[in-house]
mmCIF file of C-alpha atoms in Angstrom:
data_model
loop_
_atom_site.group_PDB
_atom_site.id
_atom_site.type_symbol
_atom_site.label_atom_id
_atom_site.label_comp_id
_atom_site.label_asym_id
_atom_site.label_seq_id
_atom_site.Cartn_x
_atom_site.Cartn_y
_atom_site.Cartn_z
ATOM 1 C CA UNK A 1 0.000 0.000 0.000
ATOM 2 C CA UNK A 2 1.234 3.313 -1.008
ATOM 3 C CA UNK A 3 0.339 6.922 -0.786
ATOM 4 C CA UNK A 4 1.159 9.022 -3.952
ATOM 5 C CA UNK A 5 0.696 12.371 -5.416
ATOM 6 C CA UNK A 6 -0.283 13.365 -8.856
ATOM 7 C CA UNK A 7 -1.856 15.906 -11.126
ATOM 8 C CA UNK A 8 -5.394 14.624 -12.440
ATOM 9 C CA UNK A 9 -8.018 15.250 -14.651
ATOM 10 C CA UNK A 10 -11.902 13.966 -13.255
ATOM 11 C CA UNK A 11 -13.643 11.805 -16.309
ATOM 12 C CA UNK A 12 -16.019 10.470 -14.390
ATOM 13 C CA UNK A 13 -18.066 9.819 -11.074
ATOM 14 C CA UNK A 14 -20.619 7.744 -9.723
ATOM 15 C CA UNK A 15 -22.536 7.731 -6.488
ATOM 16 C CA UNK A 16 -21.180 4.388 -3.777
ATOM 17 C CA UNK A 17 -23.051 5.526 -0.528
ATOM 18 C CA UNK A 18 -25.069 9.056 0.962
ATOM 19 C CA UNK A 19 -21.394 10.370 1.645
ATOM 20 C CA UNK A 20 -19.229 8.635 -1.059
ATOM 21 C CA UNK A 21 -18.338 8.726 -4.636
ATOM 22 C CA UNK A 22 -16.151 6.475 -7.262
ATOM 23 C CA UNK A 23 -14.106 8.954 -9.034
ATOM 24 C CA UNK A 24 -12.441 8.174 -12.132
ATOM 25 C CA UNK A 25 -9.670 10.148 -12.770
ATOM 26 C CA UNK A 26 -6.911 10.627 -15.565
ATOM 27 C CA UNK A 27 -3.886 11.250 -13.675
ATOM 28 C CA UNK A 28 -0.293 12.201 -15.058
ATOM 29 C CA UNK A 29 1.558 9.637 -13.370
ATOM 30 C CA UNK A 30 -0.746 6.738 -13.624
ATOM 31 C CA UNK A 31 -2.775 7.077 -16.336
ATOM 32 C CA UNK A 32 -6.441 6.405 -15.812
ATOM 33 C CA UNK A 33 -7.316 5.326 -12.412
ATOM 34 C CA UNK A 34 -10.339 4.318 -10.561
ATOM 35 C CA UNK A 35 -10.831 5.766 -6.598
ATOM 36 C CA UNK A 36 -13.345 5.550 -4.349
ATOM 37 C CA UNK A 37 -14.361 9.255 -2.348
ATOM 38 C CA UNK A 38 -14.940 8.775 1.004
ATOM 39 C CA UNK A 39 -17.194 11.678 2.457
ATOM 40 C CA UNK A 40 -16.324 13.244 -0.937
ATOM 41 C CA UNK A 41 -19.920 13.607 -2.255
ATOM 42 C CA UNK A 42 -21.613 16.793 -2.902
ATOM 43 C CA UNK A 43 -23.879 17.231 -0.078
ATOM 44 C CA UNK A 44 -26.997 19.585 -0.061
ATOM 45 C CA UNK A 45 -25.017 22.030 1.996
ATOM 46 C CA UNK A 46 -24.003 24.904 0.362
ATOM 47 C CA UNK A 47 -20.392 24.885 1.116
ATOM 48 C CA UNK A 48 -19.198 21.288 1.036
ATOM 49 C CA UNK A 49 -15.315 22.314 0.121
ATOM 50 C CA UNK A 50 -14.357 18.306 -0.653
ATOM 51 C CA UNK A 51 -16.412 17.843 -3.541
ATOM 52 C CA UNK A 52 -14.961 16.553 -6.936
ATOM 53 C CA UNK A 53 -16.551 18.268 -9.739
ATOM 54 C CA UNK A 54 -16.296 16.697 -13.923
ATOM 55 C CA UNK A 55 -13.707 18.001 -16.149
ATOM 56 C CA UNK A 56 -11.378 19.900 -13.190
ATOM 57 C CA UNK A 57 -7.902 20.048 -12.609
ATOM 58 C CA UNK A 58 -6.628 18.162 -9.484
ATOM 59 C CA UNK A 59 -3.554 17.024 -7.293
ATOM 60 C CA UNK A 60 -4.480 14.685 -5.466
ATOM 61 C CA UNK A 61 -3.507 12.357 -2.968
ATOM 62 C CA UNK A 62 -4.422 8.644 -2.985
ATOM 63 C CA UNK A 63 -3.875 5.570 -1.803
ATOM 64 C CA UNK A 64 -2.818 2.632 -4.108
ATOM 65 C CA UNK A 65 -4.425 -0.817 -3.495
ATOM 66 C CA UNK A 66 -1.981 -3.298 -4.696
ATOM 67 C CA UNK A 67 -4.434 -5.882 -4.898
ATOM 68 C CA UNK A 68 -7.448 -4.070 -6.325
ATOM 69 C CA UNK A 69 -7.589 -1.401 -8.719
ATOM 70 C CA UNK A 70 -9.853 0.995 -6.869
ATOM 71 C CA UNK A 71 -7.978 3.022 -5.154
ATOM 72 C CA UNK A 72 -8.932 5.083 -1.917
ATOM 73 C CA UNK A 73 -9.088 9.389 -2.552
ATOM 74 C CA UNK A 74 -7.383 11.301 0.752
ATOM 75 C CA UNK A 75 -7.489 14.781 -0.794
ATOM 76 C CA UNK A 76 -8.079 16.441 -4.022
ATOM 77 C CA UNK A 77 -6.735 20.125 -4.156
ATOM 78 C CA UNK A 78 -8.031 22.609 -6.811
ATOM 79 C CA UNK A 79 -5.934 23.627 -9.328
ATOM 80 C CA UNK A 80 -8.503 24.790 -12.268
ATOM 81 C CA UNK A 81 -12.106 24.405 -12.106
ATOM 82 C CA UNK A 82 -12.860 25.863 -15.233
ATOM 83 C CA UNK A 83 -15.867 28.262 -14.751
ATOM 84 C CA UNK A 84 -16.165 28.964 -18.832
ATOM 85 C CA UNK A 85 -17.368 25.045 -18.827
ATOM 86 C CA UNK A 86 -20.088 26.145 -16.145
ATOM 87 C CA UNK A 87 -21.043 29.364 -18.207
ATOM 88 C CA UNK A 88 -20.665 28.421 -21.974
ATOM 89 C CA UNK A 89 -22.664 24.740 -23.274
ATOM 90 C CA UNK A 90 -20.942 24.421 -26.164
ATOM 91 C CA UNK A 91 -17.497 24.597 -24.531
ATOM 92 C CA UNK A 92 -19.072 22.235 -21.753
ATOM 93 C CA UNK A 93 -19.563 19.500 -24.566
ATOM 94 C CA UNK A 94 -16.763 20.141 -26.286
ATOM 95 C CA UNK A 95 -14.490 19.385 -23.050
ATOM 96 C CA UNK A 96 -17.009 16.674 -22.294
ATOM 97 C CA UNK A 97 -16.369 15.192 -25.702
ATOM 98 C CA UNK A 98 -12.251 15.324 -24.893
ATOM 99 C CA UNK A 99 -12.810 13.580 -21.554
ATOM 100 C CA UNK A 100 -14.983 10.695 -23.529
ATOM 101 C CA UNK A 101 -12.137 10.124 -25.827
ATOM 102 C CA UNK A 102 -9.634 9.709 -22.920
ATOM 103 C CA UNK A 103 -11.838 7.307 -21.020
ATOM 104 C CA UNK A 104 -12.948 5.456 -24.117
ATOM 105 C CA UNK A 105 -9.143 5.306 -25.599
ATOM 106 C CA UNK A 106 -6.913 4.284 -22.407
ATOM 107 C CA UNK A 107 -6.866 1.099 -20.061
ATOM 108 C CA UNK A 108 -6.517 1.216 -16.101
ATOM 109 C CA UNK A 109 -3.340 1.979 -15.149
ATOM 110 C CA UNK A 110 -0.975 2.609 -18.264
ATOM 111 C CA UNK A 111 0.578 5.532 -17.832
ATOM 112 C CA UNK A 112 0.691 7.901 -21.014
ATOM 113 C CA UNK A 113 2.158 11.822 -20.062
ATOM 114 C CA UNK A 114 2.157 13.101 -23.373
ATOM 115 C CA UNK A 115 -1.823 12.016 -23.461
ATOM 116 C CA UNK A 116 -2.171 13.842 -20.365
ATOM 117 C CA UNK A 117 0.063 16.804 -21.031
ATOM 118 C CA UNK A 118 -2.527 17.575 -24.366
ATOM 119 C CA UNK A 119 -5.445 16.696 -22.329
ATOM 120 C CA UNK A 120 -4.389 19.616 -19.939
ATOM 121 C CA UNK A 121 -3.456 21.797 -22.501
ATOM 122 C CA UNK A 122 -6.498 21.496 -24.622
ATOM 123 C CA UNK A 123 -8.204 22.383 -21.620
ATOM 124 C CA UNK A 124 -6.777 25.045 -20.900
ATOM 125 C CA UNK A 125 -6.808 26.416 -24.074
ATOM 126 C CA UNK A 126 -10.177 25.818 -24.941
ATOM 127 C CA UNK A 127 -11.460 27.563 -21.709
ATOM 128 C CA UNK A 128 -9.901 30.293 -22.867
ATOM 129 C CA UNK A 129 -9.828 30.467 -26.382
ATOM 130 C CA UNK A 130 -13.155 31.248 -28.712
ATOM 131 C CA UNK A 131 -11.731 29.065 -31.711
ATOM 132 C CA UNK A 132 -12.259 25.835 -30.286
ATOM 133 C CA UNK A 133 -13.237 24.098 -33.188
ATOM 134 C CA UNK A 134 -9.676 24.021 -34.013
ATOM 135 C CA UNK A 135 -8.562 23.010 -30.526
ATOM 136 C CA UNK A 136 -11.122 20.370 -31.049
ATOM 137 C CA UNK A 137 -10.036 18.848 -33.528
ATOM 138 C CA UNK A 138 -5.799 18.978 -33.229
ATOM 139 C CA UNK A 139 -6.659 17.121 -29.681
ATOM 140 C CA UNK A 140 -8.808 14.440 -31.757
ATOM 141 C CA UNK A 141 -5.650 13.777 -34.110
ATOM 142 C CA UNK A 142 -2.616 14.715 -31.640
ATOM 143 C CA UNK A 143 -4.375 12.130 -29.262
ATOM 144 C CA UNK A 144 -4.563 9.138 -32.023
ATOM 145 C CA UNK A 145 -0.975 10.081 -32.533
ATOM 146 C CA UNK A 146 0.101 9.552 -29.598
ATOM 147 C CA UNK A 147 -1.707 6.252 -29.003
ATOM 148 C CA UNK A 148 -0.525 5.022 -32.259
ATOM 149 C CA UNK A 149 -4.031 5.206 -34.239
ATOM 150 C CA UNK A 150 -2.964 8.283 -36.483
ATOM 151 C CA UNK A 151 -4.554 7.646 -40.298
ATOM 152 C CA UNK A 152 -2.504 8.201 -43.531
ATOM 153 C CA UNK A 153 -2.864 11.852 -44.216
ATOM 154 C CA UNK A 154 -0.871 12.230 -47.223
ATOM 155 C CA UNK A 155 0.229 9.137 -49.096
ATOM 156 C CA UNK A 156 -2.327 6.510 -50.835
ATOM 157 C CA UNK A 157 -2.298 3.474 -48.890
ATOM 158 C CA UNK A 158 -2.062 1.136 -51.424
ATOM 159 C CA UNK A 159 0.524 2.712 -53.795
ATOM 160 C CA UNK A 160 2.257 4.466 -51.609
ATOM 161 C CA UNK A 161 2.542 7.864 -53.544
ATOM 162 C CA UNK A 162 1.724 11.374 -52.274
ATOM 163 C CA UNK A 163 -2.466 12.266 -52.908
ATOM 164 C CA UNK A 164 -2.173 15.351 -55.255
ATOM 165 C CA UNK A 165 -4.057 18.340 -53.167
ATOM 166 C CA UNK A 166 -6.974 18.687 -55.954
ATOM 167 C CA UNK A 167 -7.979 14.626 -55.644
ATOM 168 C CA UNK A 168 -11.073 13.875 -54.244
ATOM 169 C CA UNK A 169 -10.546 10.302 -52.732
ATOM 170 C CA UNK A 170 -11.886 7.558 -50.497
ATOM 171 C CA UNK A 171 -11.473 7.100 -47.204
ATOM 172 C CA UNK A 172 -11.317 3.258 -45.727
ATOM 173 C CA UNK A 173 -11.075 3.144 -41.730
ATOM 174 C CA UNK A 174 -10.321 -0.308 -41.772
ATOM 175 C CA UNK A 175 -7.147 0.026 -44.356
ATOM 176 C CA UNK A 176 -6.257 3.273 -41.973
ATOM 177 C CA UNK A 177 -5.890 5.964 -44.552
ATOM 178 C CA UNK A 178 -7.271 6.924 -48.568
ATOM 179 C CA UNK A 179 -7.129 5.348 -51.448
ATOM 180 C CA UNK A 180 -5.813 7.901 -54.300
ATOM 181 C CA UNK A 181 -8.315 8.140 -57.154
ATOM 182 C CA UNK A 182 -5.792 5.610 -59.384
ATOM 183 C CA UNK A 183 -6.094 3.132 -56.982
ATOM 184 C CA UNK A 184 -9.624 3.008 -56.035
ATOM 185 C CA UNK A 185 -11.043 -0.273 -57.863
ATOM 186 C CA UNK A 186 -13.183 -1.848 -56.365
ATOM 187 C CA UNK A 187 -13.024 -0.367 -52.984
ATOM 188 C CA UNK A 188 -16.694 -0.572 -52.134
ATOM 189 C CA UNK A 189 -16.818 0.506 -47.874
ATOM 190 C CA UNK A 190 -15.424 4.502 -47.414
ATOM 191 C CA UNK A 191 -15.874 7.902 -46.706
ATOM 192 C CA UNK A 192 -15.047 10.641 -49.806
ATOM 193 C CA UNK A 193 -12.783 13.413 -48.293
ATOM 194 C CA UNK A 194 -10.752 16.228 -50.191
ATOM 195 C CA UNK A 195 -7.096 15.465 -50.309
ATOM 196 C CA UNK A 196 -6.477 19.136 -49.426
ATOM 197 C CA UNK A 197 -8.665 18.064 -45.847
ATOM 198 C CA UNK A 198 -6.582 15.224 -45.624
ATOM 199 C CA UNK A 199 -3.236 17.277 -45.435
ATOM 200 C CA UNK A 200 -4.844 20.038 -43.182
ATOM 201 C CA UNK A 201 -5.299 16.995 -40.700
ATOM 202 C CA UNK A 202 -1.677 15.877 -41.182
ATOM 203 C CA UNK A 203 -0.828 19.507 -40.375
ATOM 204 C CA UNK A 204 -2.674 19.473 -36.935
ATOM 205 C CA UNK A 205 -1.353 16.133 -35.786
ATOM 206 C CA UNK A 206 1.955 17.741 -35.911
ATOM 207 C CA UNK A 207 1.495 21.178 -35.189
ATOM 208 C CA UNK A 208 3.075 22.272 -32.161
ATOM 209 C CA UNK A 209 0.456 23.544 -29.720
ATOM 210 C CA UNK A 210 1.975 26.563 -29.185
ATOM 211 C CA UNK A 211 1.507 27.715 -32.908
ATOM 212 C CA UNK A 212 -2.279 26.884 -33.037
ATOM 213 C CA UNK A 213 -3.443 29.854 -31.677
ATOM 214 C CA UNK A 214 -2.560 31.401 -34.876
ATOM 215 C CA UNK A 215 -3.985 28.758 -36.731
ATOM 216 C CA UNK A 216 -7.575 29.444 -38.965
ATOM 217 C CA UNK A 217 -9.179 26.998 -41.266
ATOM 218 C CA UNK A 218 -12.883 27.171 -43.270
ATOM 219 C CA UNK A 219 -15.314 25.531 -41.181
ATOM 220 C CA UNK A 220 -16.131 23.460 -44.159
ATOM 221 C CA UNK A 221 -12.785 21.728 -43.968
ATOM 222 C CA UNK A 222 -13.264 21.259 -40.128
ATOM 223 C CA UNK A 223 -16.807 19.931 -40.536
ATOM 224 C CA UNK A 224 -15.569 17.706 -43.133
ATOM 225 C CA UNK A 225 -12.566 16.155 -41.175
ATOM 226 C CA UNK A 226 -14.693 15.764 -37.974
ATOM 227 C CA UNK A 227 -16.893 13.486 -40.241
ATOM 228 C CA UNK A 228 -14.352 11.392 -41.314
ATOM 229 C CA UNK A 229 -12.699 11.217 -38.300
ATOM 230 C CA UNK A 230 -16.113 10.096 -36.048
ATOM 231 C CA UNK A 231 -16.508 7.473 -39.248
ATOM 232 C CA UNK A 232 -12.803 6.388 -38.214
ATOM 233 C CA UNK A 233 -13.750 6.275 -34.610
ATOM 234 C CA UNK A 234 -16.383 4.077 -34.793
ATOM 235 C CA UNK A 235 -14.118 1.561 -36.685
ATOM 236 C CA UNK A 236 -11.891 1.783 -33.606
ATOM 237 C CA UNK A 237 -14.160 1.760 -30.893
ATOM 238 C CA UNK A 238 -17.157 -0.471 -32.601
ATOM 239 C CA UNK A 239 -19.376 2.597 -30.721
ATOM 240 C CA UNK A 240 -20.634 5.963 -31.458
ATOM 241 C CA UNK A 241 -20.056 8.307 -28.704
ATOM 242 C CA UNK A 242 -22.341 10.425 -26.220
ATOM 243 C CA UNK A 243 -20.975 13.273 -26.792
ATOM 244 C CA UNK A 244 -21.513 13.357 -30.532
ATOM 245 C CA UNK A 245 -24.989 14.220 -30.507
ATOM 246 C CA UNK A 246 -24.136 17.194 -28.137
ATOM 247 C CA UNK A 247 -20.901 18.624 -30.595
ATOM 248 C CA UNK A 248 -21.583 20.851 -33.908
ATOM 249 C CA UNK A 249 -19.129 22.909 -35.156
ATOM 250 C CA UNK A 250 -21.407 25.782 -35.950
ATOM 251 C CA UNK A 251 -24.964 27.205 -34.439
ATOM 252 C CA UNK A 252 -26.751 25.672 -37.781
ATOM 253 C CA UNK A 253 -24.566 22.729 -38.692
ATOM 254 C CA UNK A 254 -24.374 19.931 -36.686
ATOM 255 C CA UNK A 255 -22.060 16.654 -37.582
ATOM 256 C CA UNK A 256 -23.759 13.619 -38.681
ATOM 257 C CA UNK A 257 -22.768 10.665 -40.086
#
């Protein structure tokens, strides 16, 4: 048994008892854990300081089972609570939709700081920031770089040559990447994308963080990488998500597949 400190992310909470919670939380240190909140849960008073709250910044202090992997939560000190998530719905979901990923994407206990280090960021950024779209979607494809899920952007999959920017092409999750028009045949399962999408979305999976602030593309190009990307997702996950149905990229446009 071992007490440690780390920085965390909450994903996720459900009620145990009248006093206690399981928290999941995304930690730095050790990746996605499981804890259990004793006298943690929001009460009906109006200044119950211990509560957890969704999608806030922790360090906390826990207690590692070696046996079991829920853990026991001693304390859980504030860093960033986020109050734009509280105030703006569309932010709320968006953030929501990040934490999804994370949960849906990572096992119990493996350790990823790079994962964690954009999840923070992103956060951060996006409470702050009023082009999220963009945040949005460079988390979606920095985070299935990182986990080793990244599509082929650029290149046709099957010959291997660079997708000239004016192609329209297909799209195969299963094969991981486009087809370039030459080499479509008889691919009959796909999603048609512009190759100039396509290399905007290589961009943003390597785009240092820093230099997306700067960073503005048509919201037709967004909207049309989110849909292949959600179409990709599914083929990983064999799910749709929650959030999905709670994400558009625009007032009057929602993303539908």
């Amino acid at each position: 048994m071992s007490i440690l400190k780390t920085d965390a992310i909450t994903l996720g909470r459900t009620d145990y008892s009248d006093s206690s919670q399981i928290i999941i939380f995304y930690t730095r240190d050790y990746g996605k854990i499981d804890t259990i909140a004793k006298g943690f849960k929001r009460s009906s008073g109006k200044y119950n300081s211990k509560a957890v709250d969704l999608l806030t910044h922790y360090r906390i202090l826990f207690i590692k089972k070696e046996h079991s992997t829920l853990h026991t939560l001693t304390d859980a000190v504030l860093q960033n609570n986020y109050p734009t998530f509280r105030n703006d719905l569309d932010t709320y979901f968006r953030a929501s939709y990040m934490a999804e990923l994370v949960n849906e994407f990572t096992e119990k206990n493996d350790p990823n700081e790079p994962l964690f280090d954009l999840f923070l960021n992103t956060l951060n950024h996006i409470a702050t920031d009023t082009n999220t779209t963009i945040w949005l979607l460079a988390f979606e494809l920095k985070m299935l770089n990182i986990l080793g899920y990244l599509p082929e952007w650029e290149h046709c999959i099957h010959c291997k040559k660079k997708i000239p920017h004016h192609e329209r092409v297909t799209f195969n999750a299963v094969e991981g990447g486009a087809r370039c028009v030459g080499c479509h045949g008889e691919l009959k399962n796909g999603m048609m994308i512009s190759a100039g999408a396509m290399f905007i979305a290589g961009r943003l999976a390597n785009l240092n963080l820093h230099r997306l602030e700067r960073v503005r593309v048509q919201l037709s190009i967004c909207v049309e990488i989110e849909k292949v990307l959600r179409y990709y997702i599914v083929s990983l996950l064999k799910k749709e998500l929650n959030s999905w149905k709670y994400v558009n990229f625009s007032p009057q446009e929602g993303i539908k597949i």
